[in-house]
Amino acid sequence: MKQKLLLTMAISGLCLSASAQKVKFTEYDMANGLHVILHQDKTAPVVAVSVMYHVGSKDEDPQRTGFAHFFEHLLFEGSDNMKRGEFMKIVSSNGGQNNANTSQDRTFYYEVFPSNQLELGLWLESERMLHPKIDEAGVKTQNEVVKEEKRLRIDNSPYGKFTEKIFTRLFDGHPYRWQPIGSMEHLDAAKLSEFIAFFKKYYVPNNAVLTIAGDLDIEKTKALVQKYFDEVPKGAPVVKSVYELKPINKEIIDTAYDANIQIPAIFAAYRVPGMKSHDSKVLGMISTLLSGGGSSRLSTKMVDEKKTALQVAAFSYSLEDYGAYITLALPNNNTPLNDLLKDIDAEVVRLQTDLISESELTKLQNQFENGYVSANSKMIGVAENLAGGYTFYDKDTNNINEELDKVRSVTREEIREVARKYLNKDQRIVLYYLPKK
C-alpha cells in the first residue's frame, strides 16, 4: 500500500528503531502462542493496535510469489462478523486510521484510534486473525487491486524496477530474488484452496506479535486481549527455511532497460549481512556519512562541487537473512555513468583507507539519535519497533532501548574495517540502468 519512490529508498537507511528515551513495556505469551506487548503512554489520548505476522515474500512458493503482499490486501475484505468492505469504514467512522505493509520478512497491520476505541481495535484485529473472509469474490477483487498497485508503483513508475533488477542478481538462490509484489501470473493461477492454506500456515497466533501502545490501562487491556484473542486456535509450528548463499567473488556487470525514464542511472550493489549483525548497523552509518543530507560526502562532491550528478545516494537495505548495500547516481549534463561510478568508488576507497574525523563521527551519532526520536514520536512507530525487536532480534523486545547504545559504540576503526570487508569491487553487482528506446 505504500508507494516507495527512488529518493525514499535512498534515505530508508535512516528509518531506525530506537529512542533516546527508554521505552517501558509489558510482554507475555498467551496459551495459543500469541505474543503480546503493551506500552503505556498517556501523553496523548490515542492508542495504536498492531499485529506483526512473521511472514513475508521469502516464505512463498517460487511458483506462487506475491502471496504475502496479496494477504496484506485480502485481510481487509471483512470477516464472518463484518460485511465485505466494512473494515475501513468502521475504522474511519470511529475516528481512526489504518494501514498495512509487507516486506520480504514480515507483514504489519495496524489501526490508530482515539484511546476510548481501544476495544474496537482489538476486535478488528481478532476478526482478521480468527475468521477472515477468504472467498472467490474477495480474491477476484483484491487481484485487480494488486494489479493496479503494481502498474502504478512499479511497471509505470520511473526507476520502479531497480530493486527487482538488483535483487534478482544479488540474491540468486534465495527468495529475496523476487519482490513482495510478486508475479501477477502466479496470483492469477492460484486456486482459492492455496490462499486458504497459506493463511492457515502463517497467520496464526503463534506466528504473530500483538502490540498495543498509547493511552491505555495495562490490566484492563490484558483483560480485553484475553476476551478477544483467547479463542483463536494455535496453529502448527512455523518452520523457517534457512538459505546459505555462495559468496560473490567476481564483479558482475549487467544492463537493465526502463521505458519510463529519460535519464540513465548507475547502481552498485553489495550483498551484506542481515539486520541482526553489528556490521549491518555500521553499514547504516556509512550510508549516512556518504549520502545522508546535503552536507554528506557524495552529495557535496558530486552534486555541489563537481555538478556531475543530479542525484547520488547510498543506502543499506537491511533484511532478516541478508542485506543489500546499494549506491546509485543519476548524471547531470550527460556525465558518463562510469565517471559517476569512479567518483563513488573513490569515496569508498577513502573510507577504506582513512579514518573518518571525530567531528564526522559525532555528526553521525547525532543524526542517528535524531532518527531514533523521530521514529518513536508516534505510537504506531513505537508499536512497530517493539514488535520488530521481538520478531527479528531473538525475541529481544528491549532491542528498541539498546539500538542507540549499539550505534554509539561504533568506532571510527570499525567503520573503516566494515567498508574494507564488504564494499569491494569483486563482491558487487554493477547495473547500468538505461532508457528503453
Coordinates of C-alpha atoms in Angstrom, one line a residue:
M1 CA 0.0 0.0 0.0
K2 CA 2.9 2.3 0.4
Q3 CA 4.5 3.8 -2.6
K4 CA 8.2 3.7 -2.4
L5 CA 10.0 6.3 -4.6
L6 CA 13.6 6.2 -5.5
L7 CA 14.5 9.0 -3.1
T8 CA 12.6 7.4 -0.3
M9 CA 14.6 4.2 -0.8
A10 CA 17.8 6.2 -0.7
I11 CA 17.1 7.6 2.7
S12 CA 15.4 4.5 4.1
G13 CA 18.6 3.6 6.0
L14 CA 17.7 6.5 8.3
C15 CA 14.5 4.8 9.4
L16 CA 15.6 3.5 12.7
S17 CA 14.1 1.7 15.6
A18 CA 15.0 3.0 18.9
S19 CA 14.6 6.1 21.1
A20 CA 16.8 8.4 23.0
Q21 CA 14.5 7.7 26.0
K22 CA 13.8 4.3 27.4
V23 CA 10.6 2.7 26.2
K24 CA 8.9 0.8 29.0
F25 CA 6.7 -2.2 28.1
T26 CA 5.0 -5.3 29.4
E27 CA 5.0 -8.5 27.5
Y28 CA 3.7 -12.0 27.8
D29 CA 2.6 -15.1 25.8
M30 CA -1.0 -16.3 25.6
A31 CA -1.8 -20.0 25.7
N32 CA -2.2 -20.1 21.9
G33 CA 1.3 -18.7 21.4
L34 CA 0.3 -15.1 20.6
H35 CA 3.0 -12.8 22.0
V36 CA 1.5 -9.6 23.5
I37 CA 3.4 -6.3 24.1
L38 CA 1.8 -3.4 25.9
H39 CA 3.3 0.1 26.1
Q40 CA 1.6 2.8 28.2
D41 CA 2.0 6.4 27.2
K42 CA -0.7 8.9 28.4
T43 CA 0.8 12.0 26.8
A44 CA -2.0 12.0 24.1
P45 CA -5.4 10.2 24.1
V46 CA -4.6 7.9 21.2
V47 CA -3.8 4.2 21.0
A48 CA -2.2 2.1 18.3
V49 CA -3.2 -1.6 17.9
S50 CA -1.0 -3.6 15.6
V51 CA -0.2 -7.2 14.6
M52 CA 3.1 -8.2 13.0
Y53 CA 3.0 -11.6 11.3
H54 CA 6.3 -13.2 10.7
V55 CA 5.6 -13.9 7.1
G56 CA 6.8 -12.1 4.0
S57 CA 7.6 -12.8 0.4
K58 CA 10.6 -15.0 1.4
D59 CA 8.1 -17.6 2.7
E60 CA 6.4 -18.0 -0.6
D61 CA 6.5 -20.8 -3.1
P62 CA 8.7 -19.7 -6.0
Q63 CA 5.7 -20.6 -8.3
R64 CA 3.3 -18.6 -6.2
T65 CA 5.1 -15.3 -5.5
G66 CA 3.1 -12.3 -4.2
F67 CA 1.0 -14.2 -1.7
A68 CA 2.1 -12.4 1.5
H69 CA 1.5 -9.0 -0.1
F70 CA -1.8 -10.2 -1.5
F71 CA -2.9 -11.1 2.0
E72 CA -2.0 -7.6 3.1
H73 CA -5.0 -6.6 0.9
L74 CA -7.2 -9.6 1.3
L75 CA -7.4 -9.5 5.0
F76 CA -9.3 -6.2 4.8
E77 CA -12.1 -7.9 3.0
G78 CA -14.2 -8.5 6.2
S79 CA -15.0 -11.4 8.4
D80 CA -17.8 -13.7 9.5
N81 CA -19.0 -10.9 11.6
M82 CA -18.2 -8.0 9.3
K83 CA -19.6 -7.3 5.9
R84 CA -17.3 -7.1 2.9
G85 CA -15.7 -3.7 2.6
E86 CA -16.8 -2.6 6.1
F87 CA -13.3 -2.8 7.8
M88 CA -12.0 0.6 6.7
K89 CA -15.4 2.2 7.1
I90 CA -15.7 1.1 10.7
V91 CA -12.2 2.4 11.4
S92 CA -12.8 5.8 9.8
S93 CA -16.3 6.3 11.2
N94 CA -14.8 5.9 14.7
G95 CA -12.1 8.4 14.2
G96 CA -9.3 6.0 13.4
Q97 CA -6.7 5.3 10.7
N98 CA -5.5 2.0 9.4
N99 CA -3.0 0.6 7.0
A100 CA -0.7 -2.4 6.4
N101 CA 2.6 -3.1 4.7
T102 CA 4.6 -6.1 3.6
S103 CA 8.3 -6.7 3.3
Q104 CA 10.4 -9.7 2.4
D105 CA 10.3 -10.8 6.0
R106 CA 7.0 -9.7 7.7
T107 CA 3.5 -8.3 7.3
F108 CA 2.3 -5.5 9.6
Y109 CA -1.3 -4.4 10.1
Y110 CA -2.4 -1.6 12.3
E111 CA -5.1 0.9 13.5
V112 CA -4.6 4.1 15.4
F113 CA -7.7 5.2 17.3
P114 CA -8.8 7.7 20.0
S115 CA -8.0 5.7 23.1
N116 CA -11.6 5.2 24.0
Q117 CA -11.8 2.9 20.9
L118 CA -9.2 0.5 22.1
E119 CA -11.6 -2.4 22.3
L120 CA -12.8 -1.8 18.8
G121 CA -9.2 -2.0 17.5
L122 CA -8.7 -5.3 19.3
W123 CA -12.0 -6.7 17.9
L124 CA -10.9 -5.8 14.4
E125 CA -7.6 -7.5 14.7
S126 CA -9.1 -10.6 16.3
E127 CA -11.6 -10.8 13.5
R128 CA -8.8 -10.6 11.0
M129 CA -6.9 -13.4 12.7
L130 CA -9.9 -15.6 13.7
H131 CA -12.2 -15.8 10.8
P132 CA -11.4 -13.5 7.9
K133 CA -13.5 -13.6 4.7
I134 CA -11.4 -15.6 2.2
D135 CA -13.5 -16.4 -0.8
E136 CA -13.6 -16.2 -4.6
A137 CA -15.2 -12.8 -4.6
G138 CA -12.6 -11.3 -2.3
V139 CA -9.7 -12.9 -4.2
K140 CA -11.0 -11.6 -7.5
T141 CA -11.5 -8.0 -6.1
Q142 CA -8.1 -7.8 -4.5
N143 CA -6.4 -9.4 -7.5
E144 CA -7.4 -6.3 -9.5
V145 CA -6.4 -4.0 -6.7
V146 CA -2.9 -5.6 -6.6
K147 CA -2.5 -5.4 -10.3
E148 CA -3.4 -1.7 -10.3
E149 CA -0.9 -1.2 -7.5
K150 CA 1.8 -2.9 -9.5
R151 CA 1.1 -0.9 -12.6
L152 CA 1.2 2.4 -10.6
R153 CA 4.1 1.7 -8.2
I154 CA 6.4 -0.5 -10.4
D155 CA 5.5 -1.0 -14.0
N156 CA 4.8 2.6 -14.9
S157 CA 7.0 4.3 -12.3
P158 CA 10.4 5.7 -13.3
Y159 CA 13.2 3.5 -11.9
G160 CA 10.4 1.4 -10.4
K161 CA 12.1 -1.9 -11.2
F162 CA 15.6 -1.2 -10.0
T163 CA 15.3 -3.2 -6.8
E164 CA 13.9 -6.2 -8.8
K165 CA 16.8 -6.0 -11.2
I166 CA 19.4 -5.8 -8.5
F167 CA 17.9 -8.4 -6.1
T168 CA 17.5 -10.9 -8.9
R169 CA 21.2 -10.8 -9.4
L170 CA 22.3 -10.3 -5.8
F171 CA 20.2 -13.0 -4.2
D172 CA 20.2 -15.8 -6.8
G173 CA 19.2 -18.9 -4.8
H174 CA 17.3 -17.0 -2.1
P175 CA 13.7 -15.9 -2.1
Y176 CA 14.9 -12.3 -1.8
R177 CA 15.4 -12.6 -5.5
W178 CA 11.7 -11.7 -6.1
Q179 CA 9.9 -8.7 -4.8
P180 CA 7.0 -8.7 -2.4
I181 CA 4.6 -7.6 -5.1
G182 CA 5.3 -10.9 -6.8
S183 CA 4.1 -12.2 -10.1
M184 CA 0.6 -11.4 -11.4
E185 CA 0.7 -14.6 -13.4
H186 CA 1.2 -16.6 -10.2
L187 CA -1.7 -14.9 -8.5
D188 CA -3.9 -15.5 -11.5
A189 CA -3.1 -19.2 -11.5
A190 CA -3.6 -19.7 -7.8
K191 CA -6.6 -21.6 -6.5
L192 CA -8.7 -20.5 -3.6
S193 CA -7.6 -23.6 -1.7
E194 CA -4.0 -22.3 -2.0
F195 CA -4.8 -19.0 -0.5
I196 CA -6.7 -20.6 2.4
A197 CA -3.7 -23.0 3.0
F198 CA -1.3 -20.1 3.1
F199 CA -3.4 -18.3 5.6
K200 CA -3.7 -21.3 7.9
K201 CA 0.0 -21.8 7.8
Y202 CA 1.3 -18.4 8.6
Y203 CA -1.5 -16.1 10.0
V204 CA -1.7 -18.0 13.3
P205 CA -1.2 -16.5 16.8
N206 CA 2.0 -18.4 17.4
N207 CA 3.5 -16.6 14.4
A208 CA 2.3 -13.1 15.4
V209 CA 3.0 -10.3 17.8
L210 CA 0.1 -8.1 19.1
T211 CA 1.5 -4.8 20.2
I212 CA -0.7 -2.0 21.7
A213 CA 0.9 1.3 22.5
G214 CA -0.6 4.5 23.9
D215 CA -3.1 5.8 26.4
L216 CA -4.1 2.5 28.0
D217 CA -4.5 0.8 31.3
I218 CA -2.3 -2.3 31.4
E219 CA -4.6 -4.6 33.4
K220 CA -7.8 -3.6 31.6
T221 CA -6.0 -4.1 28.3
K222 CA -4.8 -7.5 29.3
A223 CA -8.4 -8.4 30.1
L224 CA -9.6 -7.2 26.7
V225 CA -6.8 -9.1 24.9
Q226 CA -7.9 -12.2 26.7
K227 CA -11.5 -11.6 25.7
Y228 CA -10.8 -11.2 22.0
F229 CA -7.8 -13.4 21.3
D230 CA -8.1 -16.4 23.7
E231 CA -10.4 -18.3 21.4
V232 CA -8.0 -18.0 18.4
P233 CA -6.7 -21.5 17.9
K234 CA -3.0 -22.2 17.9
G235 CA -1.5 -23.1 14.6
A236 CA 1.1 -25.7 13.6
P237 CA 4.7 -24.6 14.4
V238 CA 6.0 -22.3 11.6
V239 CA 9.4 -23.6 10.5
K240 CA 11.6 -21.1 8.6
S241 CA 13.8 -22.3 5.7
V242 CA 17.5 -21.5 6.0
Y243 CA 19.4 -20.3 3.0
E244 CA 23.1 -20.1 2.6
L245 CA 24.3 -18.2 -0.4
K246 CA 27.7 -18.7 -2.0
P247 CA 29.8 -15.5 -1.7
I248 CA 30.2 -13.2 -4.7
N249 CA 33.9 -13.4 -5.7
K250 CA 33.8 -11.5 -9.0
E251 CA 32.2 -8.3 -10.1
I252 CA 29.0 -8.8 -12.1
I253 CA 28.2 -6.1 -14.7
D254 CA 24.9 -6.0 -16.3
T255 CA 22.4 -3.7 -18.0
A256 CA 18.7 -3.1 -17.5
Y257 CA 16.3 -1.0 -19.5
D258 CA 13.3 1.1 -18.3
A259 CA 10.8 2.6 -20.7
N260 CA 9.7 5.1 -18.1
I261 CA 12.9 7.0 -17.8
Q262 CA 14.9 9.5 -19.9
I263 CA 17.9 9.9 -17.6
P264 CA 20.1 6.8 -17.1
A265 CA 21.4 5.7 -13.7
I266 CA 24.2 3.6 -12.4
F267 CA 23.9 1.2 -9.4
A268 CA 26.4 -0.7 -7.5
A269 CA 25.1 -3.3 -5.0
Y270 CA 26.9 -5.4 -2.4
R271 CA 25.5 -8.4 -0.5
V272 CA 25.9 -7.7 3.2
P273 CA 24.9 -9.4 6.5
G274 CA 21.3 -9.4 7.8
M275 CA 19.9 -6.9 10.2
K276 CA 20.9 -8.6 13.4
S277 CA 24.6 -8.3 12.5
H278 CA 26.5 -5.5 14.2
D279 CA 28.1 -4.8 10.8
S280 CA 24.7 -4.0 9.4
K281 CA 24.4 -1.1 11.8
V282 CA 27.9 0.1 10.8
L283 CA 26.9 0.0 7.2
G284 CA 23.9 2.1 8.0
M285 CA 26.2 4.7 9.4
I286 CA 28.4 4.5 6.3
S287 CA 25.3 5.3 4.2
T288 CA 24.6 8.3 6.3
L289 CA 28.1 9.5 6.0
L290 CA 28.1 9.1 2.2
S291 CA 24.7 10.5 1.4
G292 CA 22.7 11.4 4.5
G293 CA 21.8 15.0 3.7
G294 CA 23.2 17.9 1.6
S295 CA 26.5 18.0 3.6
S296 CA 27.3 14.3 3.1
R297 CA 30.4 13.3 1.3
L298 CA 28.9 12.2 -2.0
S299 CA 26.4 14.9 -2.3
T300 CA 29.0 17.6 -1.5
K301 CA 31.4 16.2 -4.1
M302 CA 29.2 15.2 -7.0
V303 CA 26.2 17.4 -6.7
D304 CA 27.5 20.6 -5.3
E305 CA 31.2 20.9 -6.3
K306 CA 31.7 18.9 -9.5
K307 CA 28.0 19.2 -10.5
T308 CA 28.3 15.8 -12.3
A309 CA 25.2 14.2 -10.6
L310 CA 21.6 15.2 -10.3
Q311 CA 21.2 12.7 -7.5
V312 CA 23.6 10.4 -5.7
A313 CA 22.7 8.1 -2.8
A314 CA 24.0 5.2 -0.7
F315 CA 21.7 3.2 1.5
S316 CA 21.6 -0.1 3.4
Y317 CA 18.5 -2.2 2.6
S318 CA 18.5 -4.3 5.7
L319 CA 16.7 -7.6 5.8
E320 CA 16.5 -10.6 8.1
D321 CA 18.7 -13.1 6.3
Y322 CA 20.9 -10.8 4.3
G323 CA 21.1 -7.1 3.3
A324 CA 21.9 -5.1 0.2
Y325 CA 24.1 -2.1 0.3
I326 CA 23.4 0.0 -2.8
T327 CA 24.9 3.1 -4.2
L328 CA 23.4 5.0 -7.2
A329 CA 23.8 8.1 -9.2
L330 CA 21.9 10.0 -11.9
P331 CA 24.1 12.1 -14.2
N332 CA 24.0 15.8 -14.8
N333 CA 25.0 17.3 -18.2
N334 CA 25.5 14.0 -19.8
T335 CA 28.2 13.0 -17.5
P336 CA 29.3 9.4 -18.4
L337 CA 27.9 6.8 -15.9
N338 CA 31.4 5.4 -15.5
D339 CA 32.7 8.7 -14.3
L340 CA 29.9 8.7 -11.6
L341 CA 30.9 5.2 -10.5
K342 CA 34.6 6.3 -10.3
D343 CA 33.7 9.2 -8.0
I344 CA 31.6 6.9 -5.8
D345 CA 34.3 4.3 -5.7
A346 CA 36.9 6.9 -4.8
E347 CA 34.8 7.9 -1.7
V348 CA 34.5 4.2 -0.7
V349 CA 38.3 3.8 -1.1
R350 CA 38.7 6.9 1.1
L351 CA 36.6 5.2 3.7
Q352 CA 38.6 2.0 3.5
T353 CA 41.9 3.9 3.8
D354 CA 41.4 6.8 6.2
L355 CA 39.6 7.1 9.4
I356 CA 36.7 9.5 9.4
S357 CA 37.1 12.5 11.6
E358 CA 36.0 12.8 15.1
S359 CA 33.5 15.5 14.1
E360 CA 32.1 13.3 11.4
L361 CA 31.5 10.5 14.0
T362 CA 29.8 12.9 16.3
K363 CA 27.6 14.2 13.5
L364 CA 26.7 10.6 12.6
Q365 CA 25.7 9.8 16.2
N366 CA 23.6 13.0 16.4
Q367 CA 21.9 12.1 13.1
F368 CA 21.0 8.6 14.3
E369 CA 19.8 9.9 17.6
N370 CA 17.5 12.3 15.8
G371 CA 16.3 9.5 13.7
Y372 CA 15.5 7.4 16.7
V373 CA 13.5 10.1 18.3
S374 CA 11.6 10.7 15.1
A375 CA 10.9 7.0 14.6
N376 CA 9.3 6.8 18.0
S377 CA 7.5 10.1 18.1
K378 CA 4.2 8.4 17.3
M379 CA 2.6 5.4 19.0
I380 CA 2.4 3.4 15.8
G381 CA 6.2 3.8 15.4
V382 CA 6.8 2.6 19.0
A383 CA 4.4 -0.4 18.4
E384 CA 6.2 -1.4 15.2
N385 CA 9.7 -1.1 16.7
L386 CA 8.7 -3.1 19.8
A387 CA 7.2 -5.9 17.6
G388 CA 10.3 -5.8 15.3
G389 CA 12.6 -6.3 18.2
Y390 CA 10.8 -9.4 19.3
T391 CA 10.3 -10.8 15.8
F392 CA 13.8 -10.2 14.4
Y393 CA 16.2 -10.0 17.3
D394 CA 15.8 -13.3 19.0
K395 CA 12.7 -12.3 21.0
D396 CA 14.6 -9.3 22.4
T397 CA 11.7 -6.7 22.6
N398 CA 14.1 -4.5 24.6
N399 CA 16.1 -4.1 21.4
I400 CA 14.3 -0.7 21.0
N401 CA 16.2 0.5 24.0
E402 CA 19.5 -1.0 23.0
E403 CA 19.9 0.2 19.4
L404 CA 21.1 3.6 20.2
D405 CA 23.8 2.3 22.5
K406 CA 25.0 0.0 19.8
V407 CA 25.3 2.8 17.4
R408 CA 27.2 5.0 19.9
S409 CA 29.6 2.1 20.5
V410 CA 30.7 2.1 16.8
T411 CA 34.2 3.4 16.4
R412 CA 35.9 5.1 13.5
E413 CA 38.1 2.0 13.1
E414 CA 35.1 -0.2 12.8
I415 CA 33.7 2.0 10.1
R416 CA 36.9 1.6 8.1
E417 CA 37.1 -2.2 8.7
V418 CA 33.5 -2.8 7.7
A419 CA 34.0 -0.8 4.5
R420 CA 37.1 -2.9 3.8
K421 CA 35.2 -6.1 4.5
Y422 CA 32.1 -5.7 2.4
L423 CA 32.4 -2.8 -0.1
N424 CA 34.9 -4.3 -2.6
K425 CA 34.5 -4.4 -6.4
D426 CA 34.8 -8.2 -6.6
Q427 CA 31.8 -8.5 -4.3
R428 CA 29.3 -6.4 -6.2
I429 CA 26.8 -6.1 -9.0
V430 CA 27.2 -3.1 -11.2
L431 CA 24.0 -2.3 -13.1
Y432 CA 23.7 0.2 -15.9
Y433 CA 20.0 1.3 -15.8
L434 CA 19.2 2.8 -19.2
P435 CA 16.2 4.3 -21.0
K436 CA 14.4 1.8 -23.2
K437 CA 14.0 3.2 -26.7

